[in-house]
């Protein structure tokens, strides 16, 4: 009787939704698998594209995993971890975003039967982490270094890596053309290979082959005032002045007050304003610069003043374009026109304003500090050019990584099959439940070649059987065999030059395992109701890893509110 009368403690406020235990874990796994199924078909050279239409009417066509994951606007708290790893893979190595989400989903799919059978998640997590460590070590062991090559050979190898990335993109038909362009663009940069130093400009019209690379800076003609047409649009050996100030008449501030005792004094105030602007313009001209660019506006008075003195000017230049001009020409951005010494001016051998499609472009080439490049992309539909830009971003990132980490692995699912075989052999030598879990991890890795076959319309079972047989050869000569997308069979993907930097696979294994372990470690979801008091719903949507019933959230005993 006393037990029945014991009061119940309410720690969470009314309306709080909690769900916990095995059912909650399986629900989270199902949510993640549903997300994976949405982008599964985008993998590989024959992958399909997704058309995402948002509430603002914007249409995006893409097969880039990170882009699709971002546009899906996933609200399920557990499935959001897949969005995070796709973004992580994109920012770290630039490619393999679909791969990493697919692997994470497959790890969870393989773990689900064990969870349903009552296995504790921590046992699975421990085995998965061991398997991931072994997978990374095996990948590094299989990696082939491309160091020690001369410049021409190295560029050829980098083009192979870029072409493999572009294979699965919308512009895969022009992969040779664009892979060379990407390698040339990255080769122009400093050793630190900053991504911001490569500009990509989109111009509608023409064909993809009309795209070109500028060994310097190119940007679209900015807003111009009267007098712009009289300015020269072509210079040889031009000095360049970069400014971060306005060159136009400045009216008085709204709260300024000027008291005049004589109407004639008003003219002196007007004259002072004009004298200030003319003084600024005169100092710009005396600096010897032939091209004046400013991040802020250059007004009609200044435009005409420069036109009369055969000087080109452009105002409201975008910040990133201005910084790239500074890097390419050696100019320093000035916030004042006083003391414009020759050292602050930049230099380029050739400046011109050129018509590209329906747009006018300002192009700087032959720069003294040529550490930047610009790719001008052409194409028909706007969505097509936007997807081409995303594809080139992946290729640029891959070439950057291949330069910094000069080791490649064969693609086409070859590395996944070899690591899978290695893990199966390892599992045979250990006792206990871990053997089952590592085997499940090894089986999950086969999802990459299987999906490549499915997306290309081939018989995945037949191809996987051939791959398993090749990779099981004791001599190890089949380690480089992967899916042949052209014939529906298998081929030595290293010999076929289907390469990817080893860092892509290493990061994919680590990130996918991390996401799977994170989802498996969550056994309770707590969702607070929306509170009318600010700061009162601090735990809304929070997930509590490793908490069971009464794990500090609610219990029976004294204190708190009684019911």
XYZ file of C-alpha atoms in Angstrom:
563
model
C 0.000 0.000 0.000
C 2.822 2.382 0.955
C 4.469 1.671 -2.399
C 1.268 2.626 -4.202
C 1.068 5.921 -2.300
C 4.666 6.886 -3.140
C 4.576 10.249 -4.986
C 5.813 10.531 -8.604
C 8.330 13.258 -9.416
C 7.710 15.364 -12.507
C 11.003 16.862 -13.707
C 10.022 17.745 -17.278
C 7.281 20.292 -17.869
C 3.829 19.418 -19.183
C 3.650 18.569 -22.875
C 7.221 17.267 -23.108
C 7.441 14.318 -25.501
C 9.887 11.554 -24.635
C 10.508 8.306 -26.418
C 13.222 5.865 -25.494
C 14.579 2.354 -25.697
C 15.014 -0.066 -28.560
C 11.975 1.219 -30.483
C 13.406 4.737 -30.485
C 16.805 3.543 -31.740
C 15.231 1.545 -34.569
C 13.066 4.553 -35.459
C 16.218 6.713 -35.762
C 17.891 4.099 -37.956
C 14.813 3.940 -40.210
C 14.852 7.746 -40.580
C 18.528 7.724 -41.616
C 17.956 4.887 -44.088
C 15.049 6.837 -45.628
C 17.354 9.825 -46.198
C 19.989 7.583 -47.782
C 17.396 6.086 -50.127
C 16.610 9.610 -51.359
C 20.153 10.177 -52.709
C 21.210 6.562 -53.359
C 20.637 6.829 -57.125
C 22.981 9.826 -57.555
C 26.173 7.772 -57.017
C 28.625 7.171 -59.815
C 29.071 8.009 -63.510
C 25.570 6.786 -64.370
C 23.928 8.365 -61.333
C 20.655 10.229 -61.765
C 20.110 13.889 -60.867
C 17.620 15.308 -58.371
C 15.407 18.300 -59.097
C 14.743 20.237 -55.884
C 12.036 22.914 -55.994
C 11.789 25.109 -52.885
C 8.988 27.325 -51.581
C 10.613 30.424 -53.116
C 10.301 28.921 -56.573
C 14.032 28.258 -56.959
C 14.808 25.122 -58.945
C 18.071 23.235 -58.441
C 19.160 20.239 -60.501
C 22.120 18.436 -58.940
C 23.657 15.070 -58.144
C 26.125 16.500 -55.609
C 25.408 14.807 -52.272
C 26.168 17.835 -50.080
C 23.992 20.141 -52.206
C 21.013 17.757 -52.156
C 21.333 17.118 -48.404
C 21.386 20.854 -47.753
C 18.333 21.514 -49.942
C 16.251 18.678 -48.450
C 15.825 20.638 -45.169
C 15.729 17.503 -43.027
C 14.015 18.079 -39.671
C 14.452 14.653 -38.064
C 17.095 15.230 -35.326
C 18.897 11.896 -35.862
C 18.895 12.112 -39.663
C 20.519 15.564 -39.431
C 23.802 13.831 -38.576
C 23.915 12.653 -42.204
C 23.639 16.271 -43.375
C 26.546 17.152 -41.084
C 28.855 14.432 -42.415
C 28.015 15.378 -46.023
C 28.991 18.982 -45.260
C 32.086 17.810 -43.403
C 33.201 15.692 -46.377
C 32.507 18.592 -48.745
C 34.548 21.111 -46.756
C 37.385 18.701 -45.956
C 37.993 16.994 -49.310
C 35.292 18.346 -51.652
C 34.153 15.051 -53.143
C 32.669 11.758 -51.962
C 29.658 13.389 -50.290
C 27.186 10.830 -51.646
C 29.597 8.011 -50.743
C 29.881 9.054 -47.099
C 26.081 9.304 -46.618
C 25.566 5.968 -48.378
C 28.151 4.231 -46.182
C 26.709 5.657 -42.952
C 23.217 4.492 -43.929
C 24.465 1.029 -44.839
C 26.340 0.661 -41.528
C 23.082 1.449 -39.714
C 21.098 -0.907 -41.955
C 23.522 -3.749 -41.100
C 23.373 -2.918 -37.367
C 19.549 -2.901 -37.259
C 19.005 -6.721 -37.063
C 21.433 -6.932 -34.122
C 19.575 -4.152 -32.293
C 16.265 -5.940 -32.911
C 17.773 -9.143 -31.468
C 18.622 -7.306 -28.241
C 22.374 -6.727 -28.705
C 23.632 -3.755 -26.701
C 24.529 -0.839 -29.044
C 27.862 -0.227 -27.305
C 29.137 -3.638 -28.454
C 28.333 -2.752 -32.053
C 29.890 0.714 -31.692
C 33.137 -0.751 -30.331
C 33.388 -3.266 -33.197
C 32.561 -0.618 -35.834
C 35.290 1.681 -34.529
C 37.817 -1.161 -34.673
C 36.723 -1.958 -38.223
C 37.001 1.700 -39.273
C 40.544 1.880 -37.887
C 41.517 -1.244 -39.831
C 39.821 0.095 -42.985
C 41.794 3.356 -42.815
C 45.090 1.501 -42.279
C 44.367 -0.806 -45.236
C 43.435 2.148 -47.462
C 46.704 3.915 -46.650
C 48.584 0.676 -47.306
C 46.952 0.296 -50.749
C 47.504 3.953 -51.697
C 49.935 4.605 -54.549
C 52.134 7.702 -54.335
C 52.427 10.051 -57.318
C 55.286 12.062 -55.808
C 58.618 12.562 -57.487
C 57.177 13.145 -60.956
C 58.179 16.032 -63.181
C 55.642 18.822 -63.736
C 54.145 17.438 -66.960
C 53.730 13.892 -65.594
C 52.248 15.208 -62.360
C 49.705 17.308 -64.260
C 48.694 14.241 -66.278
C 48.118 12.293 -63.064
C 46.137 15.151 -61.508
C 43.966 15.324 -64.628
C 43.133 11.619 -64.136
C 41.929 12.384 -60.588
C 39.863 15.371 -61.780
C 38.372 13.312 -64.638
C 37.299 10.574 -62.187
C 35.452 13.190 -60.117
C 33.809 14.757 -63.181
C 32.787 11.301 -64.460
C 29.726 11.272 -62.213
C 28.748 14.887 -62.906
C 26.464 16.526 -65.418
C 29.491 17.730 -67.416
C 31.036 14.228 -67.505
C 30.871 14.264 -71.326
C 33.464 17.048 -71.379
C 35.634 15.671 -68.572
C 38.914 15.839 -70.557
C 38.315 19.501 -71.433
C 37.419 20.551 -67.897
C 39.928 18.349 -66.025
C 42.784 20.057 -67.919
C 41.259 23.468 -67.178
C 40.949 22.655 -63.459
C 44.550 21.390 -63.175
C 45.844 24.465 -65.030
C 43.836 26.742 -62.710
C 45.087 25.084 -59.507
C 48.683 25.032 -60.825
C 48.639 28.846 -61.096
C 48.083 29.309 -57.359
C 50.490 29.619 -54.437
C 51.653 26.570 -52.531
C 48.850 26.986 -49.972
C 46.322 26.634 -52.879
C 43.575 28.830 -51.417
C 40.174 28.079 -52.939
C 39.186 31.778 -52.815
C 41.921 32.523 -55.363
C 40.014 30.634 -58.093
C 37.022 32.566 -59.370
C 34.197 30.925 -61.320
C 32.027 33.262 -63.416
C 28.857 32.084 -65.162
C 27.729 33.484 -68.512
C 24.594 32.105 -70.128
C 24.780 31.248 -73.819
C 27.171 29.301 -76.016
C 28.302 25.734 -75.415
C 30.305 24.216 -72.565
C 33.345 24.172 -74.880
C 33.156 27.981 -75.090
C 34.237 28.103 -71.429
C 37.755 29.438 -70.953
C 40.393 29.974 -68.298
C 41.877 33.398 -67.550
C 45.406 33.402 -66.114
C 44.553 36.280 -63.860
C 41.264 37.951 -62.913
C 38.014 38.422 -64.827
C 34.790 39.917 -63.508
C 31.555 41.204 -64.943
C 31.370 44.913 -65.833
C 30.084 46.827 -62.810
C 27.397 49.506 -62.719
C 28.636 52.512 -64.687
C 27.746 56.211 -64.834
C 27.694 58.719 -67.679
C 31.156 59.146 -69.166
C 31.993 55.432 -68.958
C 31.737 54.942 -72.746
C 34.448 57.570 -73.339
C 36.958 55.651 -71.215
C 39.591 53.490 -72.944
C 38.875 49.745 -72.577
C 42.306 48.373 -73.464
C 45.712 48.923 -71.843
C 49.180 47.436 -72.158
C 51.491 47.485 -69.103
C 48.824 49.094 -66.956
C 49.283 50.308 -63.383
C 46.317 49.514 -61.151
C 44.994 51.432 -58.153
C 42.622 49.667 -55.728
C 40.490 51.773 -53.388
C 38.025 51.222 -50.587
C 36.408 54.679 -50.595
C 33.704 56.559 -52.445
C 34.627 58.938 -55.246
C 31.490 61.038 -55.470
C 30.085 64.251 -54.029
C 29.215 63.759 -50.375
C 26.161 65.593 -49.084
C 26.110 66.841 -45.514
C 24.901 64.498 -42.786
C 21.222 64.786 -41.956
C 21.872 66.128 -38.489
C 24.517 68.642 -39.556
C 23.667 72.302 -39.087
C 25.393 75.175 -40.874
C 24.382 78.734 -39.935
C 25.005 81.443 -42.521
C 24.856 85.174 -41.924
C 25.330 86.033 -45.599
C 23.784 84.145 -48.567
C 27.081 84.554 -50.440
C 28.712 82.230 -47.917
C 26.607 79.300 -49.265
C 28.691 79.249 -52.431
C 31.874 78.734 -50.403
C 30.346 75.606 -48.811
C 29.400 74.212 -52.238
C 32.893 75.005 -53.524
C 34.465 73.212 -50.563
C 32.579 70.014 -51.428
C 33.727 70.195 -55.063
C 37.305 70.989 -54.062
C 37.427 67.886 -51.839
C 36.325 65.518 -54.632
C 38.563 67.194 -57.225
C 41.530 66.917 -54.862
C 40.902 63.178 -54.470
C 40.569 62.643 -58.215
C 43.686 64.681 -58.954
C 45.743 62.526 -56.544
C 44.471 59.349 -58.253
C 45.547 60.706 -61.659
C 48.971 61.826 -60.373
C 49.656 58.330 -59.008
C 50.109 57.174 -62.610
C 47.409 54.497 -62.433
C 45.575 53.651 -65.660
C 42.940 51.412 -64.029
C 41.123 52.539 -60.859
C 38.915 50.015 -59.048
C 36.931 50.708 -55.888
C 34.812 48.543 -53.604
C 32.509 51.544 -53.112
C 30.769 53.771 -55.668
C 32.600 55.877 -58.241
C 30.117 58.605 -59.237
C 29.366 60.296 -62.565
C 31.660 63.268 -61.857
C 34.651 60.944 -61.207
C 33.784 58.716 -64.188
C 33.815 61.685 -66.581
C 36.960 63.117 -64.935
C 38.827 59.837 -65.492
C 37.461 59.488 -69.055
C 38.870 62.928 -69.964
C 42.328 61.721 -68.815
C 42.241 58.287 -70.522
C 41.819 56.320 -67.288
C 39.494 53.338 -66.821
C 37.494 53.124 -63.587
C 34.993 50.697 -62.042
C 33.092 51.137 -58.782
C 31.206 48.689 -56.571
C 33.621 45.861 -57.403
C 32.809 42.728 -55.365
C 35.080 42.128 -52.364
C 36.337 38.722 -53.558
C 37.143 40.083 -57.035
C 39.003 43.047 -55.530
C 41.064 40.737 -53.312
C 41.939 38.508 -56.255
C 43.036 41.537 -58.308
C 45.234 42.539 -55.358
C 46.802 39.066 -55.199
C 47.336 38.862 -58.961
C 48.738 42.338 -59.586
C 50.503 43.040 -56.295
C 48.343 46.112 -55.611
C 47.379 47.106 -52.070
C 43.819 48.248 -51.296
C 43.898 51.884 -50.126
C 41.413 53.569 -47.796
C 42.764 57.054 -48.585
C 44.170 58.774 -51.678
C 46.911 60.497 -49.696
C 50.475 59.230 -50.120
C 49.823 57.005 -53.156
C 53.412 55.800 -53.524
C 54.366 53.510 -56.452
C 54.650 50.507 -54.112
C 50.873 50.400 -53.517
C 50.032 50.177 -57.230
C 49.598 46.883 -59.020
C 50.724 45.938 -62.508
C 49.420 43.746 -65.317
C 50.726 43.334 -68.841
C 47.318 43.499 -70.440
C 43.904 44.827 -69.421
C 40.833 44.728 -71.629
C 37.078 44.864 -71.494
C 35.765 42.019 -73.654
C 32.336 40.878 -74.732
C 31.524 37.366 -73.427
C 28.082 36.260 -74.579
C 25.674 39.003 -73.571
C 27.951 40.334 -70.826
C 30.943 42.680 -70.760
C 33.930 41.378 -68.771
C 36.956 43.222 -67.363
C 39.956 40.928 -67.816
C 43.427 41.303 -66.286
C 46.135 39.027 -67.733
C 49.935 38.814 -67.623
C 49.927 39.755 -63.937
C 53.293 40.084 -62.175
C 52.059 38.070 -59.186
C 49.931 35.564 -61.145
C 48.638 33.606 -58.138
C 44.995 33.564 -59.076
C 42.853 32.226 -61.899
C 39.309 32.673 -63.194
C 37.179 30.107 -64.999
C 34.456 31.632 -67.199
C 31.707 29.031 -67.620
C 29.370 29.016 -70.629
C 26.234 26.961 -71.224
C 22.574 27.070 -72.197
C 20.281 26.685 -69.214
C 20.953 28.555 -65.979
C 20.519 25.365 -63.891
C 23.016 23.571 -66.133
C 25.711 26.211 -65.578
C 25.012 26.240 -61.819
C 25.482 22.446 -61.663
C 28.640 22.748 -63.784
C 29.992 25.214 -61.205
C 29.285 22.748 -58.365
C 30.982 19.980 -60.385
C 34.083 22.110 -60.962
C 34.201 22.942 -57.238
C 34.476 19.204 -56.484
C 37.174 18.729 -59.126
C 39.166 21.730 -57.868
C 39.003 20.430 -54.284
C 40.166 16.974 -55.400
C 43.144 18.383 -57.319
C 44.053 20.558 -54.299
C 43.978 17.488 -52.032
C 45.954 15.397 -54.517
C 48.681 18.086 -54.599
C 48.898 18.230 -50.790
C 48.480 14.466 -50.186
C 50.085 12.858 -53.213
C 48.610 9.390 -52.829
C 45.790 7.900 -54.902
C 43.676 4.746 -54.698
C 41.814 2.961 -57.502
C 38.145 3.973 -57.797
C 35.088 2.156 -59.110
C 34.494 0.363 -55.803
C 37.888 -1.413 -55.948
C 39.146 -0.043 -52.642
C 35.838 -0.818 -50.922
C 35.920 -4.463 -52.067
C 39.551 -4.903 -51.006
C 38.954 -3.387 -47.553
C 35.818 -5.554 -47.209
C 37.846 -8.703 -47.977
C 40.533 -7.639 -45.509
C 37.962 -7.137 -42.719
C 36.297 -10.513 -43.381
C 39.670 -12.233 -43.042
C 40.391 -10.301 -39.848
C 36.975 -11.236 -38.385
C 37.723 -14.958 -38.799
C 40.606 -14.636 -36.353
C 38.677 -13.138 -33.436
C 36.197 -14.745 -31.066
C 32.903 -13.459 -29.708
C 30.153 -11.243 -31.034
C 32.616 -8.741 -32.509
C 33.210 -11.202 -35.366
C 29.589 -10.764 -36.483
C 29.698 -6.974 -36.230
C 32.965 -6.589 -38.174
C 31.569 -8.940 -40.817
C 28.469 -6.706 -41.003
C 30.743 -3.652 -41.447
C 32.622 -5.484 -44.230
C 29.353 -6.369 -45.951
C 28.187 -2.742 -45.735
C 31.265 -1.581 -47.696
C 30.032 -3.558 -50.705
C 27.188 -1.046 -51.083
C 29.451 1.221 -53.194
C 30.164 -1.201 -56.086
C 26.602 -2.579 -55.802
C 25.082 0.874 -56.132
C 27.410 1.752 -59.038
C 26.042 -1.310 -60.869
C 22.403 -0.593 -59.975
C 22.670 3.018 -61.168
C 24.216 1.890 -64.467
C 21.524 -0.758 -65.008
C 23.863 -3.750 -64.640
C 23.323 -6.993 -62.713
C 24.867 -6.105 -59.333
C 24.873 -9.701 -58.041
C 26.821 -10.982 -61.050
C 29.383 -8.152 -60.928
C 29.872 -8.462 -57.143
C 30.475 -12.209 -57.459
C 33.179 -11.552 -60.055
C 34.727 -8.857 -57.838
C 34.745 -11.126 -54.754
C 36.451 -13.852 -56.765
C 39.120 -11.417 -58.094
C 39.808 -9.870 -54.700
C 40.124 -13.275 -53.030
C 43.146 -14.235 -55.132
C 46.008 -15.035 -52.713
C 48.591 -13.165 -54.775
C 46.710 -9.870 -54.257
C 46.759 -9.161 -57.994
C 43.005 -8.486 -57.982
C 43.195 -5.675 -55.395
C 42.715 -2.963 -58.044
C 39.655 -4.478 -59.700
C 36.423 -2.478 -59.632
C 33.230 -2.005 -61.640
C 33.595 -1.342 -65.368
C 30.804 1.137 -66.045
C 31.141 0.849 -69.833
C 30.800 -2.930 -70.235
C 28.982 -4.022 -67.092
C 31.897 -6.242 -66.062
C 35.007 -5.685 -63.952
C 38.307 -4.018 -64.791
C 41.596 -2.945 -63.201
C 40.508 0.594 -62.348
C 44.074 1.700 -61.578
C 45.153 0.719 -65.092
C 41.999 2.375 -66.451
C 43.042 5.619 -64.669
C 39.926 5.731 -62.497
C 41.677 7.293 -59.519
C 40.734 9.239 -56.429
C 42.932 10.696 -53.667
C 43.259 8.300 -50.736
C 42.220 11.125 -48.378
C 38.685 10.960 -49.876
C 38.240 7.344 -48.794
C 39.959 7.792 -45.433
C 37.706 10.721 -44.577
C 34.613 8.872 -45.851
C 35.290 5.790 -43.671
C 35.954 7.921 -40.595
C 32.983 10.273 -41.023
C 30.482 7.517 -41.935
C 31.519 5.365 -38.958
C 31.364 8.374 -36.646
C 27.808 9.205 -37.789
C 26.639 5.583 -37.482
C 28.098 5.284 -33.964
C 26.485 8.590 -32.966
C 23.026 7.416 -34.061
C 23.526 4.022 -32.369
C 24.513 5.701 -29.094
C 21.196 7.584 -28.816
C 18.405 5.733 -26.994
C 16.149 8.584 -25.881
C 14.700 11.637 -27.603
C 13.310 14.500 -25.550
C 11.287 17.171 -27.317
C 10.122 20.120 -25.269
C 6.894 21.947 -26.111
C 7.283 25.460 -27.480
C 7.511 27.779 -24.495
C 6.015 31.246 -24.209
C 8.833 32.236 -21.867
C 12.099 33.157 -23.621
C 14.863 30.689 -22.853
C 12.385 28.253 -21.309
C 12.715 25.494 -23.907
C 16.442 24.936 -23.656
C 16.197 21.196 -24.347
C 13.926 21.312 -27.395
C 14.776 18.518 -29.806
C 17.806 17.445 -27.776
C 18.907 13.842 -27.948
C 20.455 12.248 -24.882
C 23.058 9.596 -25.715
C 23.499 6.765 -23.250
C 20.517 7.606 -21.063
C 18.058 4.882 -20.093
C 14.969 5.150 -17.969
C 15.455 7.362 -14.968
C 18.826 8.434 -16.322
C 18.673 11.688 -14.447
C 15.531 12.884 -16.274
C 12.747 11.624 -14.034
C 12.469 9.228 -11.145
C 10.486 8.456 -8.043
C 11.288 10.009 -4.685
C 10.896 13.174 -2.692
C 11.070 16.777 -3.771
C 9.974 18.630 -6.946
C 6.274 18.837 -7.863
C 3.972 16.070 -6.623
C 1.176 14.508 -8.609
